[in-house]
Amino acid sequence: MERNLKNVLVISFGFLLLFTAYGGLQSLQSSLNSEEGLGVASLSVLYAALILSSMFLPPILIKKLGCKWTIAISMCCYIAFSLGNFYASWYTLIPTSVILGLGGAPLWSAKCTYLTIAGTSYAEKAGKNAKDIINQYFGVFFLVFQSSGIWGNLISSLILSQSSNKVEVSEEDLECCGAYNCLTDTTNSTESTKPSNSLIYTLLGVYTASGVLAVLLVIIFLDQIKSDQAETEKEKLEAPSFWSTFLATFRHLKDKRQCLLIPLTMYSGFEQGFLSGDYTKVYVTCALGIQYVGYVMICFAAVNSLCSLLFGKISQFTGRKFLFALATVTNTASIIALLLWKPHPKQLAVFFVFPALWGLADAVWQTQTNGLYGILFEKHKEAAFANYRLWESLGFVIAFGYSTKLQAYIKLYILLSVLVLSMVTYGAVEYLEAKSSPGTPTATKKENGRPSSQETHM
């Protein structure tokens, strides 16, 4: 096998193993660690640390350690979070959330740098176009990586479904599920169906082992980048000073279009935060039990993955406006339905309809917003995508931050309000673009990748 492709596969499967664990844990936090809102508080802290990490750490670590060891050490930060869940408390989970957040940005930056260098290196040897090879390498990476949401949630559901604590949820307890959830009683009702400690430890053991395997895979099989290539990349990283990069992020806000895109970018964090922090707890865990969370999130991940690929291909024919309209209608209908629906175990299929629709809409928010940034700010991509990471992460922080303080219906109204505002400001961006270049079509370029901070996926 060609050496560069081997390295791409090592990174891809390393990330698959790592995010199989992290993705499953993130989906369970609001249900597994519901006491005093510890789970969602840890996620809020995690994304706040990610914001700081994005601003400062990636250039330093890549410059000092190189891509291979930055990836390996950053992966260890994710393992720390898994270990913190073994004895979940404010003194274990919050510090390990900070550690994971600090490791998140260097991990993704080093991955992007490594794949770019590997693609450029191979293209030079083979006499091919570097962009084409780099796109192929990223395509392979995301093909493997995006299935992590399926495997991580499948593992959690298979293990937690072995619980002997399954009890029938009474009609009285079901009154506390859904949009008008009881802030105090929901926790108590979900505690009664919480799996035994032995099952939780088994799940965490599998997740930790998956993370350790990811680190070993990278350390043993991933080649170091050749010194001359590494030096070239270091010079690129070193060229803008730390503070100039930091300040460039905020200078970019002078662009009116960037300011108008802030609500849309934050909405991406809000809607993902609601699904993983609130829908899983007050709808799924409350009415069905924690063992169903994984299956529901598998549905979201599978639809999201397929639609990301599909929308990336059809956007060149439909244009981005149609896809944004589709996502808006889908999310609006889902939010209204969630406000009206009273979850009941007899309506099992309905629990899967919402994450499927959410996955369809999220695929648009991720691929098209990401592509929109690349097109609008082609000459200032670094500052633009730094803003993307900043505002999306801030959306996560706010969504997880108020998760335990407000009832679900208030959060749904907030979500709907932010969505409406997002579409108004997005429409203004399209108007400004049409006004500045009346003869230029504004259809979105093909965009198959997902933003690296998600830390939906993180």
Short mmCIF file of C-alpha atoms in Angstrom, two decimals:
data_model
loop_
_atom_site.label_atom_id
_atom_site.label_comp_id
_atom_site.label_asym_id
_atom_site.label_seq_id
_atom_site.Cartn_x
_atom_site.Cartn_y
_atom_site.Cartn_z
CA MET A 1 0.00 0.00 0.00
CA GLU A 2 1.21 3.50 -0.81
CA ARG A 3 2.74 4.91 2.39
CA ASN A 4 0.78 8.18 2.43
CA LEU A 5 -2.54 6.35 2.02
CA LYS A 6 -1.52 4.04 4.87
CA ASN A 7 -0.98 7.08 7.10
CA VAL A 8 -4.36 8.51 6.09
CA LEU A 9 -6.03 5.24 7.08
CA VAL A 10 -4.15 5.16 10.41
CA ILE A 11 -5.39 8.66 11.27
CA SER A 12 -8.91 7.85 10.06
CA PHE A 13 -9.26 4.69 12.15
CA GLY A 14 -7.54 6.37 15.10
CA PHE A 15 -10.20 9.11 15.05
CA LEU A 16 -12.90 6.46 14.54
CA LEU A 17 -11.84 4.64 17.73
CA LEU A 18 -11.44 7.87 19.70
CA PHE A 19 -14.78 9.43 18.71
CA THR A 20 -16.63 6.15 19.05
CA ALA A 21 -15.95 6.66 22.76
CA TYR A 22 -16.40 10.44 22.96
CA GLY A 23 -19.54 10.56 20.80
CA GLY A 24 -21.25 7.89 22.88
CA LEU A 25 -20.28 9.62 26.14
CA GLN A 26 -21.48 13.04 24.97
CA SER A 27 -24.92 11.67 24.08
CA LEU A 28 -25.25 10.11 27.56
CA GLN A 29 -23.96 12.98 29.71
CA SER A 30 -27.32 14.63 30.44
CA SER A 31 -28.86 11.26 31.40
CA LEU A 32 -25.89 9.46 32.98
CA ASN A 33 -24.76 12.39 35.15
CA SER A 34 -28.05 14.19 35.73
CA GLU A 35 -27.45 15.04 39.40
CA GLU A 36 -27.36 18.84 39.78
CA GLY A 37 -26.90 19.10 36.00
CA LEU A 38 -23.33 17.79 36.21
CA GLY A 39 -23.36 16.18 32.75
CA VAL A 40 -24.47 19.22 30.76
CA ALA A 41 -22.33 21.52 32.93
CA SER A 42 -19.27 19.45 31.98
CA LEU A 43 -20.17 19.79 28.28
CA SER A 44 -20.57 23.54 28.65
CA VAL A 45 -17.14 23.80 30.31
CA LEU A 46 -15.69 21.53 27.62
CA TYR A 47 -16.78 23.81 24.76
CA ALA A 48 -15.66 26.92 26.64
CA ALA A 49 -12.18 25.35 26.95
CA LEU A 50 -12.34 24.48 23.25
CA ILE A 51 -12.85 28.17 22.40
CA LEU A 52 -9.70 29.12 24.31
CA SER A 53 -7.81 26.18 22.83
CA SER A 54 -8.74 27.18 19.28
CA MET A 55 -7.31 30.65 19.83
CA PHE A 56 -3.94 29.69 21.27
CA LEU A 57 -2.75 26.08 21.35
CA PRO A 58 -2.68 24.51 17.84
CA PRO A 59 0.24 26.50 16.32
CA ILE A 60 2.40 26.08 19.45
CA LEU A 61 1.94 22.32 19.83
CA ILE A 62 2.30 21.51 16.13
CA LYS A 63 5.44 23.65 15.97
CA LYS A 64 7.02 22.10 19.08
CA LEU A 65 5.86 18.47 18.82
CA GLY A 66 5.03 17.88 15.16
CA CYS A 67 1.72 16.53 13.89
CA LYS A 68 2.12 12.90 15.00
CA TRP A 69 2.83 13.63 18.65
CA THR A 70 0.29 16.47 18.80
CA ILE A 71 -2.36 13.98 17.65
CA ALA A 72 -1.23 11.32 20.14
CA ILE A 73 -1.06 13.67 23.15
CA SER A 74 -4.37 15.37 22.26
CA MET A 75 -6.03 11.95 22.07
CA CYS A 76 -4.89 11.32 25.65
CA CYS A 77 -6.97 14.36 26.68
CA TYR A 78 -10.07 12.53 25.43
CA ILE A 79 -9.12 9.42 27.42
CA ALA A 80 -8.89 11.60 30.54
CA PHE A 81 -12.56 12.55 30.05
CA SER A 82 -13.54 8.87 29.87
CA LEU A 83 -11.62 8.19 33.08
CA GLY A 84 -13.29 11.17 34.78
CA ASN A 85 -16.68 9.53 34.16
CA PHE A 86 -15.77 6.48 36.27
CA TYR A 87 -16.23 8.53 39.44
CA ALA A 88 -18.29 11.38 38.08
CA SER A 89 -18.32 14.39 40.39
CA TRP A 90 -17.66 18.12 40.11
CA TYR A 91 -14.07 17.43 41.15
CA THR A 92 -13.38 14.85 38.44
CA LEU A 93 -15.61 15.67 35.48
CA ILE A 94 -15.09 19.45 35.26
CA PRO A 95 -11.23 19.27 35.25
CA THR A 96 -11.25 16.43 32.69
CA SER A 97 -13.72 18.41 30.55
CA VAL A 98 -11.27 21.32 30.54
CA ILE A 99 -8.45 18.94 29.57
CA LEU A 100 -10.51 17.51 26.69
CA GLY A 101 -11.48 21.00 25.49
CA LEU A 102 -7.85 22.12 25.49
CA GLY A 103 -6.85 19.02 23.50
CA GLY A 104 -9.67 19.26 20.96
CA ALA A 105 -8.41 22.11 18.77
CA PRO A 106 -4.77 20.88 18.50
CA LEU A 107 -6.05 17.40 17.60
CA TRP A 108 -8.13 18.60 14.66
CA SER A 109 -5.57 21.17 13.50
CA ALA A 110 -2.78 18.57 13.52
CA LYS A 111 -4.98 16.13 11.60
CA CYS A 112 -5.75 18.74 8.93
CA THR A 113 -2.08 19.72 8.69
CA TYR A 114 -0.93 16.10 8.41
CA LEU A 115 -3.43 15.19 5.68
CA THR A 116 -2.57 18.36 3.75
CA ILE A 117 1.17 17.65 3.87
CA ALA A 118 0.65 13.97 2.98
CA GLY A 119 -1.54 14.91 0.00
CA THR A 120 0.89 17.56 -1.23
CA SER A 121 3.83 15.16 -0.87
CA TYR A 122 2.15 12.42 -2.88
CA ALA A 123 0.93 14.86 -5.55
CA GLU A 124 4.50 16.11 -6.10
CA LYS A 125 5.82 12.57 -6.53
CA ALA A 126 2.98 11.45 -8.79
CA GLY A 127 2.80 14.69 -10.78
CA LYS A 128 -0.85 15.21 -9.88
CA ASN A 129 -2.89 18.19 -8.72
CA ALA A 130 -2.33 18.66 -4.97
CA LYS A 131 -5.89 19.89 -4.31
CA ASP A 132 -7.35 16.75 -5.87
CA ILE A 133 -5.22 14.43 -3.74
CA ILE A 134 -5.88 16.42 -0.55
CA ASN A 135 -9.64 16.28 -1.25
CA GLN A 136 -9.38 12.51 -1.77
CA TYR A 137 -7.54 12.08 1.54
CA PHE A 138 -10.13 14.17 3.41
CA GLY A 139 -12.87 12.18 1.68
CA VAL A 140 -11.38 8.91 2.95
CA PHE A 141 -11.01 10.39 6.44
CA PHE A 142 -14.63 11.56 6.73
CA LEU A 143 -15.97 8.36 5.19
CA VAL A 144 -14.38 6.39 8.05
CA PHE A 145 -14.77 9.01 10.79
CA GLN A 146 -18.46 9.82 10.37
CA SER A 147 -19.49 6.28 11.27
CA SER A 148 -18.13 6.80 14.80
CA GLY A 149 -21.50 8.20 15.93
CA ILE A 150 -23.13 4.93 14.94
CA TRP A 151 -20.63 2.61 16.67
CA GLY A 152 -20.33 4.63 19.88
CA ASN A 153 -24.08 4.80 20.40
CA LEU A 154 -24.57 1.17 19.39
CA ILE A 155 -22.08 0.07 22.07
CA SER A 156 -23.84 2.12 24.76
CA SER A 157 -27.29 0.77 23.84
CA LEU A 158 -26.17 -2.87 23.68
CA ILE A 159 -24.45 -2.66 27.06
CA LEU A 160 -27.05 -0.56 28.89
CA SER A 161 -29.94 -2.67 27.55
CA GLN A 162 -28.62 -5.51 29.77
CA SER A 163 -29.81 -3.54 32.80
CA SER A 164 -32.04 -5.38 35.25
CA ASN A 165 -33.35 -2.06 36.59
CA LYS A 166 -35.88 -1.63 33.81
CA VAL A 167 -39.22 -0.52 35.25
CA GLU A 168 -42.50 0.54 33.77
CA VAL A 169 -42.74 4.31 33.68
CA SER A 170 -46.01 5.32 35.33
CA GLU A 171 -48.46 7.66 33.65
CA GLU A 172 -47.78 10.11 36.46
CA ASP A 173 -44.03 10.08 35.73
CA LEU A 174 -44.71 10.45 32.00
CA GLU A 175 -46.37 13.78 32.76
CA CYS A 176 -42.88 15.04 33.64
CA CYS A 177 -41.50 14.09 30.22
CA GLY A 178 -41.45 16.28 27.11
CA ALA A 179 -41.56 20.02 26.55
CA TYR A 180 -43.17 20.87 29.88
CA ASN A 181 -40.82 18.68 31.90
CA CYS A 182 -40.62 18.94 35.68
CA LEU A 183 -37.16 20.29 36.43
CA THR A 184 -36.89 18.42 39.74
CA ASP A 185 -39.01 15.32 39.23
CA THR A 186 -37.45 14.31 35.91
CA THR A 187 -34.14 13.58 37.56
CA ASN A 188 -35.78 11.45 40.21
CA SER A 189 -37.77 9.41 37.72
CA THR A 190 -34.74 8.76 35.52
CA GLU A 191 -32.63 7.78 38.52
CA SER A 192 -34.93 4.85 39.23
CA THR A 193 -34.14 3.36 35.82
CA LYS A 194 -30.42 4.17 35.91
CA PRO A 195 -28.27 1.12 35.03
CA SER A 196 -26.19 -0.58 37.69
CA ASN A 197 -22.68 0.66 38.40
CA SER A 198 -21.20 -2.54 36.98
CA LEU A 199 -22.84 -1.89 33.60
CA ILE A 200 -21.75 1.75 33.63
CA TYR A 201 -18.18 0.70 34.48
CA THR A 202 -18.27 -1.89 31.67
CA LEU A 203 -19.36 0.78 29.19
CA LEU A 204 -16.72 3.24 30.39
CA GLY A 205 -14.10 0.48 30.28
CA VAL A 206 -14.94 -0.24 26.62
CA TYR A 207 -14.81 3.47 25.78
CA THR A 208 -11.49 3.96 27.59
CA ALA A 209 -10.00 0.91 25.85
CA SER A 210 -11.17 2.30 22.51
CA GLY A 211 -9.36 5.58 23.23
CA VAL A 212 -6.17 3.78 24.31
CA LEU A 213 -6.24 1.71 21.10
CA ALA A 214 -6.51 4.95 19.10
CA VAL A 215 -3.40 6.36 20.79
CA LEU A 216 -1.43 3.12 20.30
CA LEU A 217 -2.47 2.95 16.64
CA VAL A 218 -1.12 6.47 16.04
CA ILE A 219 2.10 6.00 18.04
CA ILE A 220 2.99 2.64 16.45
CA PHE A 221 1.80 2.98 12.86
CA LEU A 222 1.69 6.69 11.97
CA ASP A 223 4.86 7.93 10.29
CA GLN A 224 6.48 11.18 11.32
CA ILE A 225 6.34 13.85 8.64
CA LYS A 226 9.71 14.26 6.97
CA SER A 227 11.74 17.07 8.46
CA ASP A 228 11.77 19.24 5.34
CA GLN A 229 8.00 19.02 4.98
CA ALA A 230 7.50 19.68 8.67
CA GLU A 231 9.75 22.73 8.57
CA THR A 232 7.81 24.15 5.64
CA GLU A 233 4.55 23.70 7.52
CA LYS A 234 6.05 25.14 10.70
CA GLU A 235 7.02 28.26 8.79
CA LYS A 236 3.42 28.61 7.62
CA LEU A 237 2.20 28.21 11.18
CA GLU A 238 4.84 30.59 12.48
CA ALA A 239 4.34 33.28 9.88
CA PRO A 240 1.50 35.10 11.62
CA SER A 241 2.31 35.74 15.26
CA PHE A 242 0.11 34.45 17.96
CA TRP A 243 -1.49 37.74 18.80
CA SER A 244 -1.88 38.72 15.14
CA THR A 245 -3.89 35.52 14.53
CA PHE A 246 -5.92 36.16 17.67
CA LEU A 247 -6.61 39.77 16.71
CA ALA A 248 -7.33 38.84 13.08
CA THR A 249 -10.28 36.77 14.32
CA PHE A 250 -11.87 39.84 15.86
CA ARG A 251 -10.77 42.22 13.11
CA HIS A 252 -12.74 40.02 10.76
CA LEU A 253 -15.89 41.18 12.56
CA LYS A 254 -15.48 44.49 10.71
CA ASP A 255 -16.89 42.61 7.73
CA LYS A 256 -20.65 43.19 7.88
CA ARG A 257 -21.33 39.75 6.37
CA GLN A 258 -19.42 38.02 9.16
CA CYS A 259 -21.48 39.85 11.80
CA LEU A 260 -24.69 38.87 10.01
CA LEU A 261 -23.62 35.20 9.99
CA ILE A 262 -23.08 35.05 13.78
CA PRO A 263 -26.71 34.03 14.60
CA LEU A 264 -26.63 31.25 11.97
CA THR A 265 -23.28 29.96 13.25
CA MET A 266 -24.42 30.03 16.88
CA TYR A 267 -27.67 28.29 15.92
CA SER A 268 -25.58 25.31 14.80
CA GLY A 269 -24.33 24.98 18.38
CA PHE A 270 -27.78 25.60 19.87
CA GLU A 271 -29.54 22.92 17.82
CA GLN A 272 -26.87 20.26 18.34
CA GLY A 273 -26.77 21.10 22.05
CA PHE A 274 -30.54 20.69 22.34
CA LEU A 275 -30.56 17.28 20.69
CA SER A 276 -27.70 15.77 22.71
CA GLY A 277 -28.40 17.60 25.98
CA ASP A 278 -32.19 17.94 26.17
CA TYR A 279 -33.98 15.65 23.70
CA THR A 280 -32.02 12.63 24.94
CA LYS A 281 -32.90 13.40 28.58
CA VAL A 282 -36.43 14.84 28.80
CA TYR A 283 -37.92 12.85 25.91
CA VAL A 284 -35.96 9.61 25.42
CA THR A 285 -34.51 8.74 28.85
CA CYS A 286 -37.56 10.03 30.70
CA ALA A 287 -40.11 8.01 28.72
CA LEU A 288 -38.15 4.99 27.43
CA GLY A 289 -35.01 4.67 29.57
CA ILE A 290 -31.33 5.46 29.08
CA GLN A 291 -30.75 2.29 27.03
CA TYR A 292 -32.64 3.87 24.09
CA VAL A 293 -30.46 6.99 23.89
CA GLY A 294 -27.84 5.23 21.79
CA TYR A 295 -30.34 3.86 19.28
CA VAL A 296 -31.95 7.29 18.86
CA MET A 297 -28.57 8.96 18.30
CA ILE A 298 -27.59 6.26 15.79
CA CYS A 299 -30.63 7.32 13.77
CA PHE A 300 -29.45 10.95 13.92
CA ALA A 301 -25.86 10.07 12.97
CA ALA A 302 -26.86 7.81 10.06
CA VAL A 303 -29.29 10.30 8.49
CA ASN A 304 -26.84 13.16 9.09
CA SER A 305 -24.03 11.27 7.37
CA LEU A 306 -26.08 10.28 4.34
CA CYS A 307 -27.60 13.74 3.93
CA SER A 308 -24.19 15.44 4.27
CA LEU A 309 -22.97 13.42 1.32
CA LEU A 310 -26.20 13.95 -0.63
CA PHE A 311 -26.45 17.71 -0.04
CA GLY A 312 -22.81 18.19 -0.91
CA LYS A 313 -23.58 16.72 -4.33
CA ILE A 314 -26.96 18.31 -5.07
CA SER A 315 -26.09 21.81 -3.83
CA GLN A 316 -24.39 22.55 -7.15
CA PHE A 317 -27.77 22.02 -8.87
CA THR A 318 -30.19 23.47 -6.31
CA GLY A 319 -28.05 26.26 -4.83
CA ARG A 320 -27.61 26.85 -1.11
CA LYS A 321 -30.76 28.97 -0.67
CA PHE A 322 -33.03 25.99 -1.37
CA LEU A 323 -31.15 23.80 1.10
CA PHE A 324 -31.22 26.47 3.82
CA ALA A 325 -34.98 26.82 3.24
CA LEU A 326 -35.40 23.03 3.50
CA ALA A 327 -33.48 22.91 6.80
CA THR A 328 -35.45 25.87 8.19
CA VAL A 329 -38.82 24.30 7.39
CA THR A 330 -37.69 20.91 8.77
CA ASN A 331 -36.35 22.36 12.04
CA THR A 332 -39.33 24.68 12.51
CA ALA A 333 -41.81 21.83 12.02
CA SER A 334 -39.82 19.63 14.42
CA ILE A 335 -39.69 22.33 17.12
CA ILE A 336 -43.44 22.98 16.91
CA ALA A 337 -44.15 19.23 17.02
CA LEU A 338 -41.87 18.79 20.06
CA LEU A 339 -43.79 21.58 21.83
CA LEU A 340 -47.08 19.76 21.22
CA TRP A 341 -46.03 16.11 21.60
CA LYS A 342 -46.36 14.22 24.89
CA PRO A 343 -43.85 11.35 24.69
CA HIS A 344 -45.22 7.89 25.48
CA PRO A 345 -43.50 4.46 25.24
CA LYS A 346 -46.32 3.19 23.00
CA GLN A 347 -45.24 5.70 20.32
CA LEU A 348 -41.77 4.18 19.89
CA ALA A 349 -41.36 5.12 16.20
CA VAL A 350 -41.94 8.82 16.93
CA PHE A 351 -38.84 8.92 19.15
CA PHE A 352 -36.78 8.10 16.04
CA VAL A 353 -38.60 10.44 13.64
CA PHE A 354 -37.35 13.58 15.41
CA PRO A 355 -33.61 12.72 15.37
CA ALA A 356 -33.96 11.67 11.71
CA LEU A 357 -35.46 15.06 10.80
CA TRP A 358 -32.89 16.78 13.02
CA GLY A 359 -30.10 14.91 11.21
CA LEU A 360 -31.43 16.04 7.83
CA ALA A 361 -31.49 19.69 8.93
CA ASP A 362 -28.13 19.50 10.72
CA ALA A 363 -26.51 18.15 7.56
CA VAL A 364 -27.51 21.40 5.83
CA TRP A 365 -26.34 23.62 8.70
CA GLN A 366 -22.94 21.92 8.75
CA THR A 367 -22.12 21.48 5.07
CA GLN A 368 -23.71 24.64 3.69
CA THR A 369 -22.66 27.05 6.43
CA ASN A 370 -19.13 25.68 6.23
CA GLY A 371 -19.18 26.08 2.46
CA LEU A 372 -20.71 29.57 2.73
CA TYR A 373 -17.79 30.73 4.89
CA GLY A 374 -15.30 29.33 2.38
CA ILE A 375 -16.96 31.15 -0.53
CA LEU A 376 -17.70 34.52 1.09
CA PHE A 377 -14.34 34.89 2.82
CA GLU A 378 -12.01 33.17 0.37
CA LYS A 379 -9.21 35.71 0.98
CA HIS A 380 -9.47 35.54 4.79
CA LYS A 381 -10.28 31.88 5.39
CA GLU A 382 -8.24 31.47 8.57
CA ALA A 383 -9.90 34.37 10.35
CA ALA A 384 -13.31 33.37 8.98
CA PHE A 385 -13.11 29.76 10.16
CA ALA A 386 -11.71 30.88 13.51
CA ASN A 387 -14.91 32.90 13.83
CA TYR A 388 -16.93 29.86 12.78
CA ARG A 389 -15.36 27.77 15.55
CA LEU A 390 -15.73 30.59 18.06
CA TRP A 391 -19.43 31.31 17.53
CA GLU A 392 -20.52 27.69 17.08
CA SER A 393 -18.70 26.71 20.28
CA LEU A 394 -20.31 29.66 22.07
CA GLY A 395 -23.69 28.32 20.93
CA PHE A 396 -22.83 24.97 22.55
CA VAL A 397 -21.67 26.67 25.76
CA ILE A 398 -24.90 28.66 26.11
CA ALA A 399 -27.15 25.71 25.20
CA PHE A 400 -25.51 23.39 27.71
CA GLY A 401 -25.15 26.21 30.24
CA TYR A 402 -28.90 26.88 30.60
CA SER A 403 -29.89 23.24 30.04
CA THR A 404 -30.70 22.47 33.70
CA LYS A 405 -32.10 25.91 34.53
CA LEU A 406 -34.98 26.10 32.06
CA GLN A 407 -37.84 23.84 31.07
CA ALA A 408 -37.65 22.25 27.63
CA TYR A 409 -40.46 24.36 26.15
CA ILE A 410 -38.56 27.59 26.93
CA LYS A 411 -35.45 26.16 25.25
CA LEU A 412 -37.53 25.23 22.20
CA TYR A 413 -38.86 28.79 21.99
CA ILE A 414 -35.29 30.11 22.25
CA LEU A 415 -34.24 27.70 19.52
CA LEU A 416 -37.09 28.86 17.27
CA SER A 417 -36.28 32.53 17.91
CA VAL A 418 -32.60 32.06 17.08
CA LEU A 419 -33.56 30.13 13.92
CA VAL A 420 -35.85 32.95 12.73
CA LEU A 421 -33.17 35.55 13.48
CA SER A 422 -30.59 33.39 11.67
CA MET A 423 -32.68 33.23 8.52
CA VAL A 424 -33.31 36.99 8.56
CA THR A 425 -29.59 37.78 8.87
CA TYR A 426 -28.67 35.05 6.36
CA GLY A 427 -31.15 36.59 3.92
CA ALA A 428 -29.40 39.94 4.43
CA VAL A 429 -26.06 38.29 3.54
CA GLU A 430 -27.54 36.88 0.34
CA TYR A 431 -28.99 40.32 -0.47
CA LEU A 432 -25.61 42.00 0.04
CA GLU A 433 -23.93 39.38 -2.16
CA ALA A 434 -26.48 39.78 -4.93
CA LYS A 435 -26.18 43.55 -4.71
CA SER A 436 -22.37 43.53 -4.89
CA SER A 437 -22.19 41.03 -7.77
CA PRO A 438 -25.53 41.03 -9.62
CA GLY A 439 -24.26 38.89 -12.47
CA THR A 440 -22.64 36.23 -10.32
CA PRO A 441 -24.55 33.11 -9.34
CA THR A 442 -24.44 32.45 -5.61
CA ALA A 443 -24.88 28.72 -5.71
CA THR A 444 -22.84 26.93 -3.18
CA LYS A 445 -19.79 25.03 -4.24
CA LYS A 446 -19.68 21.39 -3.49
CA GLU A 447 -18.82 20.94 0.18
CA ASN A 448 -18.51 17.45 1.60
CA GLY A 449 -16.55 18.12 4.76
CA ARG A 450 -17.81 18.97 8.21
CA PRO A 451 -16.43 21.62 10.43
CA SER A 452 -13.54 20.41 12.49
CA SER A 453 -14.67 21.86 15.92
CA GLN A 454 -17.85 19.93 16.48
CA GLU A 455 -17.41 19.12 18.18
CA THR A 456 -20.89 18.03 17.37
CA HIS A 457 -18.33 15.73 16.89
CA MET A 458 -15.52 17.74 18.38
#
